[in-house]
Coordinates of C-alpha atoms (C1' of nucleotides) in Angstrom, one line a residue:
Chain E
M4 CA -25.4 0.8 8.3
L5 CA -26.0 3.5 5.8
Q6 CA -23.3 6.1 5.2
L7 CA -23.9 9.4 6.9
S8 CA -22.5 11.3 4.0
F9 CA -25.1 9.7 1.7
I10 CA -27.9 10.4 4.1
R11 CA -26.7 14.0 4.3
E12 CA -26.5 14.4 0.5
K13 CA -29.5 12.5 -0.6
T14 CA -31.9 12.9 2.3
A15 CA -35.1 12.9 0.3
E16 CA -34.1 9.9 -1.7
V17 CA -33.2 8.0 1.4
I18 CA -36.5 8.6 3.0
D19 CA -38.3 7.8 -0.2
R20 CA -36.5 4.5 -0.8
L21 CA -37.0 3.4 2.7
K22 CA -40.7 3.5 2.1
L23 CA -40.2 0.5 -0.1
K24 CA -39.2 -1.5 2.9
N25 CA -42.2 -0.1 4.7
F26 CA -39.9 1.9 6.9
D27 CA -41.1 5.4 7.7
G28 CA -37.7 7.1 8.1
A29 CA -38.6 10.8 8.0
E30 CA -38.4 11.3 11.7
V31 CA -35.3 9.2 12.4
I32 CA -33.4 10.6 9.5
S33 CA -34.0 14.2 10.5
E34 CA -33.0 13.3 14.0
I35 CA -29.9 11.7 12.6
L36 CA -29.1 14.8 10.7
R37 CA -29.7 17.0 13.7
L38 CA -27.3 14.9 15.8
D39 CA -24.8 14.9 13.1
D40 CA -24.7 18.6 13.0
I41 CA -24.2 18.7 16.8
R42 CA -21.5 16.1 16.4
R43 CA -19.5 18.1 13.9
E44 CA -20.0 21.4 15.7
T45 CA -18.8 19.8 18.9
Q46 CA -15.9 18.2 17.3
K47 CA -14.8 21.4 15.7
A48 CA -14.9 23.1 19.1
L49 CA -13.1 20.3 20.8
D50 CA -10.4 20.1 18.1
D51 CA -9.8 23.8 18.4
L52 CA -9.5 23.7 22.1
Q53 CA -7.1 20.8 22.0
A54 CA -5.0 22.6 19.4
Q55 CA -4.8 25.5 22.0
S56 CA -3.8 23.1 24.7
N57 CA -1.2 21.5 22.6
T58 CA 0.5 24.8 21.8
L59 CA 0.4 25.8 25.4
A60 CA 2.0 22.6 26.5
K61 CA 4.7 23.0 24.0
E62 CA 5.4 26.6 25.2
I63 CA 5.5 25.4 28.8
G64 CA 8.0 22.8 28.0
K65 CA 10.2 25.3 26.2
L66 CA 10.0 27.7 29.2
F67 CA 11.0 25.0 31.6
K68 CA 14.0 24.1 29.5
Q69 CA 15.1 27.7 29.5
G70 CA 14.7 27.8 33.3
K71 CA 11.9 30.3 33.1
T72 CA 9.9 28.5 35.8
Q73 CA 7.9 31.5 36.8
E74 CA 6.5 32.1 33.4
A75 CA 5.9 28.5 32.9
N76 CA 3.8 28.3 36.0
T77 CA 1.7 31.2 35.0
L78 CA 0.9 29.5 31.7
K79 CA 0.1 26.3 33.5
E80 CA -2.7 28.1 35.3
N81 CA -4.4 28.8 32.0
T82 CA -4.5 25.1 31.1
A83 CA -6.9 24.2 33.9
E84 CA -9.8 26.1 32.4
L85 CA -9.1 24.6 28.9
K86 CA -9.1 21.2 30.4
L87 CA -12.4 21.6 32.0
K88 CA -14.0 22.9 28.8
A89 CA -12.4 20.1 26.8
K90 CA -13.8 17.5 29.2
D91 CA -17.3 18.9 28.8
L92 CA -17.0 18.9 25.0
D93 CA -15.6 15.5 25.0
E94 CA -18.5 14.1 27.0
K95 CA -20.9 15.9 24.7
L96 CA -19.2 14.5 21.6
E97 CA -19.2 11.0 23.0
S98 CA -22.8 11.0 24.0
T99 CA -23.9 12.5 20.7
R100 CA -21.9 9.9 18.8
K101 CA -23.5 7.2 20.8
E102 CA -27.0 8.5 20.2
L103 CA -26.3 8.9 16.6
D104 CA -25.0 5.4 16.2
E105 CA -27.9 3.9 18.0
L106 CA -30.3 5.5 15.5
L107 CA -28.1 4.8 12.5
V108 CA -27.8 1.2 13.3
R109 CA -31.6 0.8 13.3
V110 CA -32.1 2.2 9.8
P111 CA -32.4 -0.7 7.3
N112 CA -30.5 -0.8 4.0
L113 CA -32.0 1.0 1.1
P114 CA -33.7 -1.4 -1.3
H115 CA -32.5 -1.5 -4.8
T116 CA -34.6 0.5 -7.2
G117 CA -35.7 -2.7 -9.0
T118 CA -37.2 -4.0 -5.8
P119 CA -40.9 -4.9 -6.1
S120 CA -43.0 -3.0 -3.6
G121 CA -45.1 -4.9 -1.1
R122 CA -45.4 -6.1 2.4
T123 CA -45.3 -9.9 2.5
A124 CA -44.2 -13.0 0.6
E125 CA -47.4 -12.7 -1.4
D126 CA -46.0 -9.6 -3.1
N127 CA -42.7 -11.2 -4.2
E128 CA -42.1 -11.4 -7.9
I129 CA -41.5 -14.8 -9.4
I130 CA -38.9 -14.2 -12.0
L131 CA -38.2 -17.8 -13.1
S132 CA -40.1 -21.0 -12.5
E133 CA -38.8 -24.3 -13.7
E134 CA -41.7 -26.6 -13.0
A135 CA -41.4 -29.1 -15.8
L136 CA -40.1 -31.7 -13.3
I137 CA -43.1 -31.3 -10.9
P138 CA -45.0 -34.6 -11.0
S139 CA -48.5 -34.2 -12.3
S140 CA -49.9 -37.1 -10.4
G141 CA -49.0 -39.9 -8.0
E142 CA -48.7 -40.5 -4.3
Y143 CA -45.8 -38.8 -2.7
L144 CA -45.0 -39.3 0.9
P145 CA -43.6 -36.4 2.8
H146 CA -39.9 -36.7 3.7
W147 CA -40.5 -37.4 7.4
D148 CA -42.4 -40.6 6.5
L149 CA -39.6 -41.6 4.1
A150 CA -37.0 -40.8 6.7
S151 CA -38.5 -43.3 9.2
K152 CA -39.4 -45.8 6.4
Y153 CA -35.8 -46.1 5.4
D154 CA -34.4 -45.3 8.8
I155 CA -32.1 -42.5 7.5
I156 CA -33.2 -39.6 9.7
D157 CA -34.1 -40.1 13.4
F158 CA -36.0 -37.1 14.7
T159 CA -37.0 -38.8 18.0
T160 CA -33.4 -39.7 19.0
G161 CA -32.2 -36.2 18.1
T162 CA -34.9 -34.8 20.4
K163 CA -33.7 -37.2 23.1
I164 CA -30.1 -36.1 22.7
T165 CA -30.7 -32.4 22.4
G166 CA -34.2 -31.3 21.6
S167 CA -36.5 -30.8 18.7
G168 CA -34.9 -29.4 15.6
F169 CA -31.7 -31.4 16.1
P170 CA -32.1 -34.5 13.9
L171 CA -29.9 -37.5 13.9
Y172 CA -28.9 -38.6 10.4
K173 CA -28.1 -42.3 10.0
G174 CA -26.5 -44.6 7.5
K175 CA -27.3 -43.5 3.9
G176 CA -29.0 -40.4 5.4
A177 CA -25.7 -39.3 7.0
R178 CA -23.8 -40.2 3.8
L179 CA -26.2 -38.2 1.7
Q180 CA -25.5 -35.2 3.9
R181 CA -21.8 -35.6 3.4
A182 CA -22.2 -36.1 -0.3
L183 CA -24.2 -32.9 -0.7
I184 CA -21.7 -30.9 1.3
N185 CA -18.8 -32.2 -0.9
F186 CA -20.8 -31.7 -4.1
F187 CA -21.6 -28.1 -3.2
L188 CA -18.0 -27.3 -2.1
D189 CA -16.5 -28.8 -5.3
E190 CA -18.9 -26.9 -7.5
A191 CA -18.1 -23.7 -5.7
R192 CA -14.4 -24.3 -6.2
G193 CA -15.0 -24.9 -9.9
E194 CA -16.7 -21.5 -10.0
G195 CA -13.7 -19.7 -8.6
Y196 CA -14.6 -19.6 -4.9
L197 CA -11.8 -20.2 -2.4
E198 CA -12.9 -22.7 0.2
V199 CA -12.5 -21.7 3.8
Q200 CA -13.3 -23.4 7.0
P201 CA -14.4 -20.8 9.5
P202 CA -15.0 -21.0 13.3
Y203 CA -18.6 -21.9 14.3
M204 CA -18.6 -19.4 17.1
V205 CA -18.1 -15.7 16.8
N206 CA -17.6 -12.8 19.2
A207 CA -20.0 -10.0 19.5
V208 CA -18.0 -7.7 17.3
S209 CA -18.3 -10.1 14.4
A210 CA -22.0 -10.7 15.0
F211 CA -22.4 -6.9 14.9
G212 CA -20.3 -6.6 11.8
T213 CA -22.7 -8.6 9.6
G214 CA -25.8 -7.2 11.2
Q215 CA -26.9 -10.1 13.3
L216 CA -26.5 -7.8 16.3
P217 CA -28.4 -5.9 17.4
D218 CA -31.0 -6.8 14.9
K219 CA -31.4 -10.6 15.4
D220 CA -30.2 -10.9 18.9
G221 CA -32.7 -13.4 20.1
Q222 CA -32.2 -15.7 17.1
M223 CA -28.6 -16.8 17.9
Y224 CA -27.5 -19.3 20.5
Y225 CA -25.3 -17.6 23.0
A226 CA -22.6 -18.9 25.3
P227 CA -22.4 -16.4 28.1
V228 CA -19.5 -17.9 29.9
D229 CA -17.2 -17.0 27.0
D230 CA -19.4 -14.3 25.5
L231 CA -19.6 -16.1 22.2
Y232 CA -22.4 -16.7 19.6
L233 CA -23.0 -19.8 17.6
I234 CA -23.1 -18.8 14.0
P235 CA -26.6 -18.8 12.3
T236 CA -24.8 -19.0 8.9
A237 CA -21.2 -19.1 7.7
E238 CA -21.8 -15.6 6.3
V239 CA -20.9 -14.2 9.7
P240 CA -17.4 -15.6 10.2
V241 CA -16.5 -15.5 6.5
T242 CA -17.6 -11.9 5.9
N243 CA -15.8 -11.0 9.1
I244 CA -12.5 -12.2 7.6
Y245 CA -12.5 -8.9 5.9
R246 CA -13.6 -6.7 8.8
D247 CA -11.3 -3.7 9.3
T248 CA -9.5 -4.5 6.0
I249 CA -8.4 -2.4 3.1
L250 CA -8.2 -4.5 0.0
K251 CA -6.4 -3.6 -3.2
A252 CA -8.8 -2.9 -6.1
R253 CA -7.0 -5.6 -8.1
D254 CA -7.8 -8.2 -5.4
L255 CA -11.5 -7.8 -6.1
P256 CA -13.7 -9.6 -6.4
V257 CA -13.0 -11.8 -3.4
K258 CA -14.9 -15.1 -3.6
N259 CA -15.1 -17.4 -0.7
A260 CA -17.1 -20.6 -0.1
A261 CA -17.6 -22.3 3.2
Y262 CA -19.4 -25.2 4.6
S263 CA -20.6 -24.9 8.2
A264 CA -23.2 -26.2 10.5
C265 CA -25.7 -23.4 11.3
F266 CA -27.5 -22.8 14.5
R267 CA -30.7 -20.9 14.8
R268 CA -33.0 -20.6 17.8
E269 CA -36.0 -20.0 15.5
A270 CA -38.0 -18.6 18.4
G271 CA -41.6 -18.2 17.5
S272 CA -41.8 -20.8 14.7
Y273 CA -44.5 -23.5 14.9
G274 CA -46.8 -25.8 13.0
K275 CA -46.2 -27.2 9.5
D276 CA -43.2 -24.9 9.2
V277 CA -41.2 -26.9 11.6
R278 CA -42.3 -30.4 10.7
G279 CA -39.5 -32.8 9.7
L280 CA -36.6 -31.0 8.0
N281 CA -38.6 -27.9 7.2
R282 CA -37.0 -25.8 9.9
L283 CA -34.2 -26.9 12.2
H284 CA -32.1 -25.5 15.0
Q285 CA -29.0 -27.0 13.6
F286 CA -28.5 -27.6 9.9
D287 CA -25.8 -27.8 7.3
K288 CA -25.1 -25.2 4.6
V289 CA -22.5 -24.2 2.1
E290 CA -22.4 -20.5 1.8
I291 CA -20.8 -18.4 -0.9
V292 CA -19.6 -14.9 -0.2
Q293 CA -18.3 -12.2 -2.5
V294 CA -16.6 -8.8 -1.8
T295 CA -16.8 -6.7 -5.0
H296 CA -16.1 -3.3 -6.4
P297 CA -19.3 -1.2 -6.0
E298 CA -19.8 -1.0 -9.7
K299 CA -19.6 -4.8 -10.1
S300 CA -21.9 -6.0 -7.3
Y301 CA -25.1 -6.4 -9.3
Q302 CA -23.2 -8.2 -12.0
A303 CA -21.9 -10.5 -9.3
L304 CA -25.4 -10.9 -7.9
E305 CA -26.6 -12.2 -11.3
E306 CA -23.7 -14.5 -11.6
M307 CA -24.5 -16.0 -8.1
R308 CA -28.1 -16.3 -9.1
E309 CA -27.2 -18.2 -12.2
Y310 CA -24.8 -20.4 -10.3
V311 CA -27.3 -21.4 -7.7
A312 CA -29.9 -22.1 -10.4
G313 CA -27.3 -24.3 -12.0
L314 CA -26.9 -26.4 -8.8
L315 CA -30.6 -27.0 -8.6
R316 CA -30.7 -28.1 -12.3
K317 CA -27.9 -30.5 -11.7
L318 CA -29.8 -31.9 -8.8
E319 CA -32.8 -32.2 -11.1
L320 CA -35.2 -30.4 -8.8
P321 CA -38.1 -28.2 -9.9
F322 CA -37.5 -24.8 -8.5
R323 CA -38.4 -21.2 -8.9
I324 CA -36.6 -17.9 -8.2
V325 CA -38.4 -15.2 -6.4
K326 CA -37.3 -11.5 -6.2
L327 CA -38.2 -10.4 -2.7
C328 CA -40.4 -7.4 -2.3
G329 CA -39.3 -4.6 0.0
G330 CA -41.3 -5.8 2.9
D331 CA -40.1 -9.3 2.8
M332 CA -36.4 -8.4 2.3
S333 CA -34.0 -8.6 5.2
F334 CA -32.9 -5.5 7.1
T335 CA -29.4 -5.5 5.6
S336 CA -30.2 -6.4 2.0
A337 CA -30.6 -4.2 -1.0
L338 CA -31.8 -6.9 -3.3
T339 CA -32.5 -10.5 -2.6
Y340 CA -33.4 -13.5 -4.7
D341 CA -34.9 -16.5 -2.9
F342 CA -34.7 -20.0 -4.4
E343 CA -37.5 -22.4 -3.7
V344 CA -37.7 -26.1 -4.5
W345 CA -40.8 -28.0 -5.0
S346 CA -41.7 -30.4 -2.1
A347 CA -43.6 -33.2 -3.8
G348 CA -44.7 -34.7 -0.5
Q349 CA -46.0 -31.4 1.0
K350 CA -47.2 -29.9 -2.3
R351 CA -45.5 -26.6 -1.6
W352 CA -42.4 -24.5 -2.3
L353 CA -39.6 -24.6 0.2
E354 CA -36.9 -21.9 0.4
V355 CA -33.5 -23.3 0.0
S356 CA -31.4 -20.3 -0.8
S357 CA -31.3 -16.6 -0.5
V358 CA -28.8 -14.6 -2.6
S359 CA -28.4 -11.0 -1.6
N360 CA -26.5 -7.9 -2.4
F361 CA -25.8 -5.8 0.7
E362 CA -24.1 -3.1 -1.3
A363 CA -22.0 -1.1 1.2
F364 CA -24.4 -1.7 4.2
Q365 CA -22.3 -4.4 5.8
S366 CA -19.0 -2.9 4.6
N367 CA -19.8 0.3 6.5
R368 CA -20.2 -1.6 9.7
L369 CA -17.3 -3.9 9.0
K370 CA -15.0 -1.1 7.8
L371 CA -14.4 -3.2 4.7
R372 CA -12.8 -1.0 2.1
Y373 CA -10.6 -1.1 -1.0
K374 CA -8.1 1.2 -2.3
D375 CA -8.6 2.3 -6.0
E376 CA -5.9 2.9 -8.5
A377 CA -5.6 6.6 -7.5
G378 CA -5.0 5.5 -3.9
K379 CA -8.5 6.6 -2.7
I380 CA -10.3 4.5 -0.2
H381 CA -13.9 3.4 -0.7
L382 CA -16.3 0.9 0.9
A383 CA -16.6 -2.4 -1.0
H384 CA -19.8 -4.2 -1.6
T385 CA -20.6 -7.5 0.0
L386 CA -22.8 -10.3 -1.3
N387 CA -23.7 -13.7 -0.1
G388 CA -25.9 -16.7 -0.9
S389 CA -26.7 -20.2 0.2
A390 CA -25.3 -22.7 -2.2
L391 CA -27.0 -24.5 -0.7
A392 CA -28.7 -25.2 2.6
L393 CA -29.1 -28.9 3.0
P394 CA -32.3 -29.8 4.9
R395 CA -34.9 -28.7 2.5
I396 CA -32.9 -29.9 -0.5
V397 CA -32.8 -33.3 1.2
A398 CA -36.5 -33.1 1.9
A399 CA -37.2 -32.3 -1.8
L400 CA -34.8 -34.9 -3.1
L401 CA -36.3 -37.7 -0.9
E402 CA -39.8 -36.8 -1.8
I403 CA -39.5 -36.4 -5.5
N404 CA -37.2 -39.3 -6.1
Q405 CA -39.3 -41.9 -4.2
T406 CA -40.2 -45.1 -6.0
H407 CA -41.6 -48.4 -4.9
E408 CA -38.1 -49.8 -4.9
G409 CA -36.6 -47.0 -3.0
I410 CA -35.3 -43.4 -3.3
M411 CA -33.3 -42.8 -6.4
I412 CA -30.1 -40.7 -6.0
P413 CA -29.7 -38.0 -8.7
E414 CA -26.9 -38.7 -11.2
V415 CA -24.5 -36.0 -10.0
L416 CA -24.6 -37.2 -6.5
K417 CA -24.0 -40.9 -7.1
P418 CA -20.2 -40.6 -7.2
Y419 CA -20.4 -38.6 -4.0
C420 CA -22.8 -40.9 -2.2
G421 CA -21.3 -44.2 -3.3
F422 CA -24.7 -45.6 -3.8
A423 CA -27.5 -45.1 -6.3
M424 CA -30.6 -45.8 -4.2
I425 CA -31.8 -45.6 -0.6
N426 CA -33.8 -48.8 0.1
Chain V
rG20 C1' -5.8 -23.9 34.9
rG21 C1' -0.5 -22.1 37.1
rA22 C1' 4.1 -19.2 36.2
rG23 C1' 6.8 -15.9 33.1
rA24 C1' 7.6 -12.7 28.7
rG25 C1' 5.4 -9.5 25.4
rG26 C1' 1.7 -6.5 22.3
rU27 C1' 4.5 0.0 18.1
rG28 C1' 2.7 1.4 10.8
rG29 C1' 1.8 -4.2 5.4
rG30 C1' 6.4 -7.0 7.9
rU31 C1' 10.9 -6.8 11.1
rG32 C1' 12.0 -3.4 14.7
rA33 C1' 14.0 1.4 17.3
rG34 C1' 11.9 4.5 20.7
rU35 C1' 11.2 5.0 29.0
rG36 C1' 8.0 12.0 29.8
rG37 C1' 8.2 17.3 25.4
rC38 C1' 12.1 18.3 19.4
rU39 C1' 8.1 11.1 17.7
rG40 C1' 2.5 10.1 13.8
rA41 C1' 6.6 7.6 15.2
rA42 C1' 14.1 6.1 13.2
rA43 C1' 16.1 2.2 10.3
rC44 C1' 15.5 -1.9 7.2
rC45 C1' 12.2 -5.0 4.2
rA46 C1' 7.9 -5.3 1.3
rA47 C1' 4.7 -2.4 -1.9
rC48 C1' 3.8 1.5 -5.6
rA49 C1' 5.6 5.2 -9.3
rG50 C1' 9.7 6.9 -12.1
rU51 C1' 14.9 6.8 -14.3
rU52 C1' 18.2 3.3 -16.5
rU53 C1' 17.8 -1.4 -19.5
rG54 C1' 16.3 -5.0 -25.8
rC55 C1' 13.1 -7.8 -21.7
rU56 C1' 13.7 -9.4 -16.7
rA57 C1' 16.8 -8.6 -12.6
rA58 C1' 20.0 -5.2 -10.2
rA59 C1' 20.9 -0.1 -9.2
rC60 C1' 19.2 4.8 -8.4
rU61 C1' 15.2 8.6 -7.2
rG62 C1' 10.6 9.5 -5.2
rU63 C1' 5.9 8.0 -2.7
rC64 C1' 4.3 5.1 1.0
rG65 C1' -1.0 4.7 8.1
rU66 C1' -6.2 5.4 9.3
rA67 C1' -10.5 8.0 11.0
rC68 C1' -13.2 12.3 11.9
rG69 C1' -13.4 17.7 11.1
rG70 C1' -12.3 22.8 8.5
rG71 C1' -11.4 24.6 3.5
rA72 C1' -13.6 25.8 -3.5
rA73 C1' -8.7 24.2 -3.5
rA74 C1' -3.6 24.3 -2.1
rC75 C1' -3.7 22.9 2.5
rU76 C1' -4.8 22.3 7.5
rG77 C1' -6.8 20.8 12.8
rU78 C1' -7.7 16.7 16.1
rA79 C1' -7.4 11.6 17.5
rC80 C1' -5.1 6.9 17.3
rC81 C1' 1.6 3.0 19.2
rG82 C1' -3.8 -4.1 21.8
rG83 C1' -8.7 -1.9 24.5
rG84 C1' -10.5 1.2 28.5
rG85 C1' -9.4 4.5 32.6
rG86 C1' -5.8 7.5 35.5
rU87 C1' -1.3 10.7 36.7
rU88 C1' 0.9 15.2 34.2
rC89 C1' 1.1 21.8 31.5
rG90 C1' 2.6 17.6 28.2
rA91 C1' 2.2 10.1 27.6
rA92 C1' 3.9 5.1 22.7
rU93 C1' 6.9 6.0 27.2
rC94 C1' 4.6 6.3 34.3
rC95 C1' 0.1 3.9 37.2
rC96 C1' -4.5 0.7 37.3
rC97 C1' -8.1 -2.7 34.9
rC98 C1' -9.2 -5.8 30.8
rC99 C1' -8.1 -8.4 26.2
rC100 C1' -4.8 -11.0 23.2
rU101 C1' -0.1 -13.5 21.7
rC102 C1' 4.2 -16.3 22.9
rU103 C1' 7.3 -19.7 26.2
rC104 C1' 7.4 -23.3 30.2
rC105 C1' 4.3 -26.5 33.4
rG106 C1' -0.4 -29.1 33.9
rC107 C1' -4.5 -31.3 31.2
rC108 C1' -6.0 -33.1 26.5
rA109 C1' -8.8 -34.5 20.8

RNA sequence: GGAGAGGUGGGUGAGUGGCUGAAACCAACAGUUUGCUAAACUGUCGUACGGGAAACUGUACCGGGGGUUCGAAUCCCCCCCUCUCCGCCA
């Protein structure tokens, strides 16, 4: 959620920058400003009225104590009218606030000035491509064939148990999952992230705090009996640790890492996108989250980008980093880097990580603030990134490391796996 | 799931209708003292939204929502949460 004060002060700039996200904000913004004027006006009137009531009430109390019942009762009569007026104003204030909020919540975050313009993934800017490891020739089976060949991922049984998009990992397949999770968590810890283990279900307030509600309502699994949502990413519970919090400036940056299973309905996906491990309803991911000082958030973003790149290098996977254009970026993000690994079997890039700076957009909803040295309170910045999401990493690993003898495990993972080859 | 107790500022905790945005203590922060640390002393110490150039000031908030009243942290109703006991159980 954008800050009202910012919209008020930099109206033209806000509208202008929203265009980068292909969002025509002119109308909404002016409506927001209009409602905000009404809101402030109404509040002023209501406050004044209540100030009057308060003084009256005090006087009445005093008169009663002095035994001046007659005078007190006369004053009492005056309060009836005040109350009526106050009620009106209160209702007006409430409804204006609600209207204002509904509009405000639907305005996306402003893209960073360095954001490439464009509408679709085609317009994204490739800022780094490490393709040396891409095999120039040879037969490479897609991972779903390898999965059944070595009996390490059983999609059919997963479908039987639950439904499509819920694979059953078996034997070395299951152990590889566990190895990757541990590897990612250990690496994150080495980078200064505090490991946390969050709940996998969240309440509506939390889902709202990070922007999943109302924006992505239909994408989350929902348990109506208890009114809880299954998390689509650990970002939700981890960032919500700091909801309604005022941190001390010296506590920044906060760095957390969490493994979680992630649940996504992925309504509307189909075709080659959902084949094998490409897109699942349940998958594993290690997420890194940072809460930073506003002036440090872009530096943190670059650090996170370097960190994720380092992970992919250690895994010896060809990858590229893409800076998302305005149209491809998420609602809440100001700047996002996507990481894509090369799928040797499918001959295409697969997204495995998304690293974003949300600036104060999430903080504003979350009421996540920090107190500076002078005791002033400001919104902090939040960032997060996958480090990393497992399924497509597994897909890429299986495909690129296949040999006639079996699938080779990358050096860094061997101690975690406890085996060097899947055969 | 059943029964009971309770939810007050960063923490402990006082407050049962007006003088309480909230005592006291602890923690925290700043200063004095000190060779340093500690101790002691002094001071500061909730948030949000308004008004004001500023000093300052108005309103709201004592789990959440509603109600009674001229006036509610305090009384009433609903909801949520926590704790204790019982039941069940990884």
